[in-house]
mmCIF file of C-alpha atoms in Angstrom:
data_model
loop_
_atom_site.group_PDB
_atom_site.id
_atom_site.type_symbol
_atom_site.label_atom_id
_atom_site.label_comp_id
_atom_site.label_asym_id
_atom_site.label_seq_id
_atom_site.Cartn_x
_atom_site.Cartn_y
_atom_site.Cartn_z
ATOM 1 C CA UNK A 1 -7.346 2.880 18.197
ATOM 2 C CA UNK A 2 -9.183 1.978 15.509
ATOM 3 C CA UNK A 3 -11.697 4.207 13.557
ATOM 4 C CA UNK A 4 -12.341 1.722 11.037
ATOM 5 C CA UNK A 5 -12.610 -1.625 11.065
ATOM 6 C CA UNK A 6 -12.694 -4.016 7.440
ATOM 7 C CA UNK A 7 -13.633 -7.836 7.626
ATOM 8 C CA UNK A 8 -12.389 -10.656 6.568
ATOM 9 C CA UNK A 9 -8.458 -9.667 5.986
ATOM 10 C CA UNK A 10 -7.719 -12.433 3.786
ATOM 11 C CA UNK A 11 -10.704 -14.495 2.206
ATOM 12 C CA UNK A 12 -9.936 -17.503 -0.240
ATOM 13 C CA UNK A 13 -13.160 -18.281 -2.337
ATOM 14 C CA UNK A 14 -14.064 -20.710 -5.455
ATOM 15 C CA UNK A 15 -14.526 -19.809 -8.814
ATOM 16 C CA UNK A 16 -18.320 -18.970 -8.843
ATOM 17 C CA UNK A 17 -19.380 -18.260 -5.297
ATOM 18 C CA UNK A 18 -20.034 -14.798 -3.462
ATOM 19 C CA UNK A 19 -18.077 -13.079 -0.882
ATOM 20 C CA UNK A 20 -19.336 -10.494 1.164
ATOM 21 C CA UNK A 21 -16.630 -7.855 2.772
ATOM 22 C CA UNK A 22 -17.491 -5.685 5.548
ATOM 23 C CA UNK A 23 -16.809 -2.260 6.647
ATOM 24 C CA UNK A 24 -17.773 -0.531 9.954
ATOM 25 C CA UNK A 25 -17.128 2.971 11.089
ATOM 26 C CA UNK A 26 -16.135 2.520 14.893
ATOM 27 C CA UNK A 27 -18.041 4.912 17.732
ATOM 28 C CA UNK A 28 -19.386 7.199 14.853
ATOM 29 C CA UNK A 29 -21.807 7.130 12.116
ATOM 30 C CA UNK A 30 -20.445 7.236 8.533
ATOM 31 C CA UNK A 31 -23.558 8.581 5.400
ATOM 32 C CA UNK A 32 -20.738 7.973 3.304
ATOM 33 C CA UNK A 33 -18.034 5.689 2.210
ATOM 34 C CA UNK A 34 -15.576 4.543 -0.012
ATOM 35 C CA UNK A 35 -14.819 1.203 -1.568
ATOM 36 C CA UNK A 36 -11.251 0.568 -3.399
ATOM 37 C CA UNK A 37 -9.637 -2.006 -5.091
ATOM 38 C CA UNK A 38 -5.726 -2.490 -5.849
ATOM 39 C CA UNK A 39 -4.373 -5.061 -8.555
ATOM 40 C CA UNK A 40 -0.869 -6.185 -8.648
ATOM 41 C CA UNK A 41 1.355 -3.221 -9.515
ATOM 42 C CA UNK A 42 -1.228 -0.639 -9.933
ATOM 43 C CA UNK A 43 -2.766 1.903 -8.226
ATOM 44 C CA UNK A 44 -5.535 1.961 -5.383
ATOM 45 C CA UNK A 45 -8.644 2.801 -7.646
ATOM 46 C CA UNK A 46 -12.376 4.219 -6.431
ATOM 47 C CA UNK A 47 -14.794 1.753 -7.518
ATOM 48 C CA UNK A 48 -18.052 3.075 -5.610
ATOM 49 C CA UNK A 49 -19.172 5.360 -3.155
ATOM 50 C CA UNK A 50 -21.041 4.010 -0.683
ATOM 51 C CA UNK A 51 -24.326 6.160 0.542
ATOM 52 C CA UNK A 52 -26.648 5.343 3.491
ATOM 53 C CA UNK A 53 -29.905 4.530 2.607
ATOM 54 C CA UNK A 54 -29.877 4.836 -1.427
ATOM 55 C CA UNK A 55 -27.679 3.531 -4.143
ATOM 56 C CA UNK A 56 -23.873 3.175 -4.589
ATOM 57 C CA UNK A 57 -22.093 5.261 -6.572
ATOM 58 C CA UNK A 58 -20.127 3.331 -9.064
ATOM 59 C CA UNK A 59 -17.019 4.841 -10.784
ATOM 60 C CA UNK A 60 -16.612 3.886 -14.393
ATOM 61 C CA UNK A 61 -15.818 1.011 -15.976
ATOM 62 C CA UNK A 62 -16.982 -0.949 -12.319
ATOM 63 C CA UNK A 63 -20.421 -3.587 -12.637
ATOM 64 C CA UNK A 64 -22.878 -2.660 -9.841
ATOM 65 C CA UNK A 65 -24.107 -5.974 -10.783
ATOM 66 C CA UNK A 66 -21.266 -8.055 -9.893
ATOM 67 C CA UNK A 67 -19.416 -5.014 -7.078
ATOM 68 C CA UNK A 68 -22.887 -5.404 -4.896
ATOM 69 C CA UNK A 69 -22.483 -2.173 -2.431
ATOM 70 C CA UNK A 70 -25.113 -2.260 0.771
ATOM 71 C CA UNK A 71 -24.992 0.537 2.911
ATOM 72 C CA UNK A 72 -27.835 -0.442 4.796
ATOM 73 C CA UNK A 73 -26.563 1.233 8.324
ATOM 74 C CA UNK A 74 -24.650 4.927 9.442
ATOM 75 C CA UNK A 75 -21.617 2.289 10.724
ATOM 76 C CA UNK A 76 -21.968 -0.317 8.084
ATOM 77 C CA UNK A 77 -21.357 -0.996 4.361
ATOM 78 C CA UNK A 78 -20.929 -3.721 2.735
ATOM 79 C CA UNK A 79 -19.015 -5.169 -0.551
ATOM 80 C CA UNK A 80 -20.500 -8.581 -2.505
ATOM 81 C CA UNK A 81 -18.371 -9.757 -5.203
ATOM 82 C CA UNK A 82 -20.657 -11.565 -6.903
ATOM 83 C CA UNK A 83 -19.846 -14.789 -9.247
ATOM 84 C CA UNK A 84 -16.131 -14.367 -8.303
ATOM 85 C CA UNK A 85 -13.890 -14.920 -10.797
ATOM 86 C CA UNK A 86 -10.277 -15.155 -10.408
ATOM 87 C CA UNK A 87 -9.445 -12.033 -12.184
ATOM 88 C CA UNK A 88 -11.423 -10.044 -9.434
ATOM 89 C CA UNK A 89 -8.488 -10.889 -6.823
ATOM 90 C CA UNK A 90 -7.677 -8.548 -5.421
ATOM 91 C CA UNK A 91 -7.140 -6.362 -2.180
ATOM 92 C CA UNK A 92 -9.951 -4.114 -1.133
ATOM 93 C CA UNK A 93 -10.525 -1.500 1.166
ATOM 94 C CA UNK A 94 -12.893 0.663 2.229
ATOM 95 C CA UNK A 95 -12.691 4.415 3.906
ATOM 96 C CA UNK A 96 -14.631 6.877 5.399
ATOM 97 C CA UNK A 97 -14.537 10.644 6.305
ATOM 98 C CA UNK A 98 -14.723 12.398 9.573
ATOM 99 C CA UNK A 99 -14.276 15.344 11.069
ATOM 100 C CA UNK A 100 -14.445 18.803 10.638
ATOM 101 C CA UNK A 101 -10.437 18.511 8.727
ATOM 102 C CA UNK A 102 -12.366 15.726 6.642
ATOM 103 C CA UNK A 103 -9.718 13.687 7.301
ATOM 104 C CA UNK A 104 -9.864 9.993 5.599
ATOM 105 C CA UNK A 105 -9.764 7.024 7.198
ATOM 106 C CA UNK A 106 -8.847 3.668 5.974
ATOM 107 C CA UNK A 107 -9.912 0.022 6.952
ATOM 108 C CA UNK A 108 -7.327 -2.818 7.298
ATOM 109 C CA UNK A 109 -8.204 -3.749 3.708
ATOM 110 C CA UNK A 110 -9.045 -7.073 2.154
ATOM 111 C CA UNK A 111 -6.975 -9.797 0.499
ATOM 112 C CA UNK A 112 -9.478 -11.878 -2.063
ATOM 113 C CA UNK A 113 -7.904 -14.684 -3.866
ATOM 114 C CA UNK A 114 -10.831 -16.347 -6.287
ATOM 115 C CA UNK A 115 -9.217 -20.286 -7.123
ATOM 116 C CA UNK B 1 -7.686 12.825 -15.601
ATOM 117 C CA UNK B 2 -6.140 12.978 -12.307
ATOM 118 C CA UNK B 3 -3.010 10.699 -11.805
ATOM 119 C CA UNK B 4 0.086 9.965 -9.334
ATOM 120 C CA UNK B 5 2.782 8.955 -10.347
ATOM 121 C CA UNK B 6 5.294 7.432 -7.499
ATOM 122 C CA UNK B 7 8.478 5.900 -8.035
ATOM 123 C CA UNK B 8 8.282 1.919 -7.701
ATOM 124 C CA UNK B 9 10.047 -0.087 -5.371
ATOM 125 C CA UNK B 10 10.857 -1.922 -3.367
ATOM 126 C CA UNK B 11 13.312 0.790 -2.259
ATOM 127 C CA UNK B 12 15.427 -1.092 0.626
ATOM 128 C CA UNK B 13 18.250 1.154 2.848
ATOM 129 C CA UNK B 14 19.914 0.517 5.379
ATOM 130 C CA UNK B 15 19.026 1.728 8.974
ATOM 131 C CA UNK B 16 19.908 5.719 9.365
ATOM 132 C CA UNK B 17 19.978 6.014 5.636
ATOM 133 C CA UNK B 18 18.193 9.393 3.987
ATOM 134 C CA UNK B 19 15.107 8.917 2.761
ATOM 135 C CA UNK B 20 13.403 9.729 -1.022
ATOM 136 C CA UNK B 21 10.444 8.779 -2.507
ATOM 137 C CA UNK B 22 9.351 10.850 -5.416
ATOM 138 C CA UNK B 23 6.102 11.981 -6.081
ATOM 139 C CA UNK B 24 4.683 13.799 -9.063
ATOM 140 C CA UNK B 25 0.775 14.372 -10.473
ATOM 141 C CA UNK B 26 -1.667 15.658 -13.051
ATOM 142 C CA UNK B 27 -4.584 17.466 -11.718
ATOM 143 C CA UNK B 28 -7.198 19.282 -12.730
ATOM 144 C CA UNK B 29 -7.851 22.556 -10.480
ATOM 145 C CA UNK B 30 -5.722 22.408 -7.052
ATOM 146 C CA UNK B 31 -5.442 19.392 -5.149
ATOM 147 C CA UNK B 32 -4.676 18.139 -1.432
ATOM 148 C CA UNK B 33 -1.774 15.969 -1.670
ATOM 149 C CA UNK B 34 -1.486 13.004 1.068
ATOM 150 C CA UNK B 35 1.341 10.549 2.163
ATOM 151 C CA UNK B 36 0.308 7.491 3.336
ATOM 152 C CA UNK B 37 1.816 4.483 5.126
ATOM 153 C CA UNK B 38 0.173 1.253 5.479
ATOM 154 C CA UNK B 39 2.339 -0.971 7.899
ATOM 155 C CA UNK B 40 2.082 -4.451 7.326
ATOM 156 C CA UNK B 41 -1.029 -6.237 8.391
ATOM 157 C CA UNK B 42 -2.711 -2.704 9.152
ATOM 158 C CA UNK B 43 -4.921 -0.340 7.450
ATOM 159 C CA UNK B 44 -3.562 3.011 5.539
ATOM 160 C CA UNK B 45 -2.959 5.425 8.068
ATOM 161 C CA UNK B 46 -2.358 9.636 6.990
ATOM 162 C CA UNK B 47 1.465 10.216 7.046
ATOM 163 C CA UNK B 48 1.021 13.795 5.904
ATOM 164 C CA UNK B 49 -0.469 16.309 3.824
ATOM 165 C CA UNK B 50 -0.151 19.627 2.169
ATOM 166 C CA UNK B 51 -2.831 21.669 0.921
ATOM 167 C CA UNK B 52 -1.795 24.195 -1.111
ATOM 168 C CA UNK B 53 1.501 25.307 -2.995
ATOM 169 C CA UNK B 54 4.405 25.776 -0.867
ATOM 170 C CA UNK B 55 2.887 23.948 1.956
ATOM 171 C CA UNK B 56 4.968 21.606 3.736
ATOM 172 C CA UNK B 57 3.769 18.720 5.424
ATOM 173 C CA UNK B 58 5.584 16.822 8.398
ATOM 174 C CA UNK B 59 4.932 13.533 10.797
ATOM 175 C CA UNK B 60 7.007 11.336 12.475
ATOM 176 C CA UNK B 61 10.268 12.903 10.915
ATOM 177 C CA UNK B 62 8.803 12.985 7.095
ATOM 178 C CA UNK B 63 8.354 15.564 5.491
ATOM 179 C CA UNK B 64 6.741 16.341 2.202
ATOM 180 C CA UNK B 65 6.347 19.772 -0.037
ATOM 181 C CA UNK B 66 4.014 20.966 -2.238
ATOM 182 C CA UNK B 67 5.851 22.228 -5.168
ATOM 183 C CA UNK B 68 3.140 23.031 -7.909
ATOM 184 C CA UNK B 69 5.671 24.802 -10.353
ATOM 185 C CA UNK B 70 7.242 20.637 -10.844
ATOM 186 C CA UNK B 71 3.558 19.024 -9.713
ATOM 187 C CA UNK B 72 5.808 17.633 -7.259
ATOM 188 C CA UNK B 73 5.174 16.164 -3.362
ATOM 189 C CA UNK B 74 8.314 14.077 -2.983
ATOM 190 C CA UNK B 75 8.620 12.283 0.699
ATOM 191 C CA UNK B 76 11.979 12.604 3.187
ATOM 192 C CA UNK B 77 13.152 11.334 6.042
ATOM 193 C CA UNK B 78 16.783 12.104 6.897
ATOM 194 C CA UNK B 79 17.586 8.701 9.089
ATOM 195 C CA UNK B 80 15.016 6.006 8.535
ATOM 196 C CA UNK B 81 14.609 2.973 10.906
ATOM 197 C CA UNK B 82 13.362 -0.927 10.629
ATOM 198 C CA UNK B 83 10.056 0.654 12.240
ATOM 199 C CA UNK B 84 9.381 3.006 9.009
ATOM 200 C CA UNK B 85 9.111 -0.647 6.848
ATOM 201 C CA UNK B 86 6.147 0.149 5.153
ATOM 202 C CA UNK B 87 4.064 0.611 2.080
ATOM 203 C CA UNK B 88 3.996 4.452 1.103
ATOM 204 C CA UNK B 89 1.039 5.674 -1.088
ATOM 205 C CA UNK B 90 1.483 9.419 -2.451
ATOM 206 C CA UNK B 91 -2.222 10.540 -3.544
ATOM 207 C CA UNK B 92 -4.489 13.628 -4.133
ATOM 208 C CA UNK B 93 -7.711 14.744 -3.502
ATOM 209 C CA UNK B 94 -9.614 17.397 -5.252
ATOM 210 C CA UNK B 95 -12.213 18.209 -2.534
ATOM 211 C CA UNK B 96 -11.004 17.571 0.584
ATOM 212 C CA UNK B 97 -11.880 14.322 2.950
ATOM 213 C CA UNK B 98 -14.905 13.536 1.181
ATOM 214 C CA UNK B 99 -14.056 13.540 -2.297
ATOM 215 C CA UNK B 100 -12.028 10.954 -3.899
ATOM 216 C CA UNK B 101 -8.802 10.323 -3.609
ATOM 217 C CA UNK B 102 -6.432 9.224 -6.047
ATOM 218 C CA UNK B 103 -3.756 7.190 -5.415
ATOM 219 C CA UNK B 104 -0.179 6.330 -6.671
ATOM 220 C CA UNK B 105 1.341 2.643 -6.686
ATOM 221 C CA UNK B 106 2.879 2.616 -3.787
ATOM 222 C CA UNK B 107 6.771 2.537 -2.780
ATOM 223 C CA UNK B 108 7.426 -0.798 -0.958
ATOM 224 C CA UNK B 109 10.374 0.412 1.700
ATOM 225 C CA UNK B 110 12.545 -1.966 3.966
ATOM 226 C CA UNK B 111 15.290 -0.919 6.288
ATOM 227 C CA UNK B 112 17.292 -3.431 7.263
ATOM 228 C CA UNK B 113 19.155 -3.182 10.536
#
């Protein structure tokens, strides 16, 4: 089944507005995870690294300003795009590690489309 | 920096066809290279992986080497089928799990019956 699970799939949001994603680590606790975004034709790109209980970790070139990363629980983090614009479509997706092979897990990813 | 270079696609065979997808990078140090699939509607799952030169990795009848002396990790499968539709992502990691990974384009493939 499942190890991680990413919510909403597909989200359709206005010019402007907020949209929160979610990502949950199923039956285990996560400290850490990882948020990625892919654009048309290009590759699956870090933006931030997600850390229980303190800041994000944002990879250059990302705004922790507008990318707002909440990693408030060991099973949950969270992704706000903030003032969406329709250049920030996009599909995101979130992973975590586990196990002693460290082996990465992915969640079903998100579809954002900003009109 | 790191990169992955795949080939692009959509790469579309017909069923029992042999499968390439090639795969080369730039690294810094040694990485972990990873294959993986994401099946429509559904998360990226870990095809395979190789950890050090020479390594070969295999799942599901795929198989991948680690050939450092061409930075290479190309993916085969010797008779696909409509099931192995899928988006393939060649990557590499630096650290291990917990690091970051880096991630080629992905190689849209479709077998058609």
């Amino acid at each position: 089944g499942a190890v991680v699970s990413q919510h909403p799939s597909w989200v359709i949001c206005k010019s402007g507005t907020s949209v929160k994603i979610e990502c949950r680590s199923l039956d285990f606790q996560a400290t850490t995870m990882f948020w990625y975004r892919q654009f048309p034709k290009q590759s699956l790109m870090l933006m931030a690294t997600s850390n229980e209980g303190s800041k994000a970790t944002y990879e250059q070139g990302v705004e922790k300003d507008k990318f707002l990363i909440n990693h408030a629980s060991l099973t949950l983090s969270t992704l706000t795009v903030t003032s969406a614009h329709p250049e920030d479509s996009s599909f995101y997706i979130c992973s975590v590690g586990r196990g002693e092979g460290n082996t990465i897990y992915f969640g079903e990813g998100s579809w954002l489309t900003v009109v | 920096g790191d990169s992955v270079t795949q080939m692009e696609g959509p790469v579309t065979l017909s069923e029992e066809a042999f499968l390439t997808i090639n795969c080369t990078y730039t690294a810094t140090g040694y990485p972990s290279l990873f294959w993986y699939v994401q099946y429509p509607g559904e998360g990226l799952q870990l095809l395979l992986k190789a950890t050090k030169a020479d390594d070969k990795g295999s799942n599901k009848g795929f198989e991948a080497t680690y050939r450092k002396e061409t930075t290479s990790f190309h993916l085969e499968k010797g008779s696909v089928q409509v099931s192995d539709s899928a988006v393939y992502f060649c990557a590499l990691s630096l650290s291990g799990g917990y690091q970051k990974v880096t991630f080629g384009t992905g190689t849209k493939l479709q077998v058609i019956p």
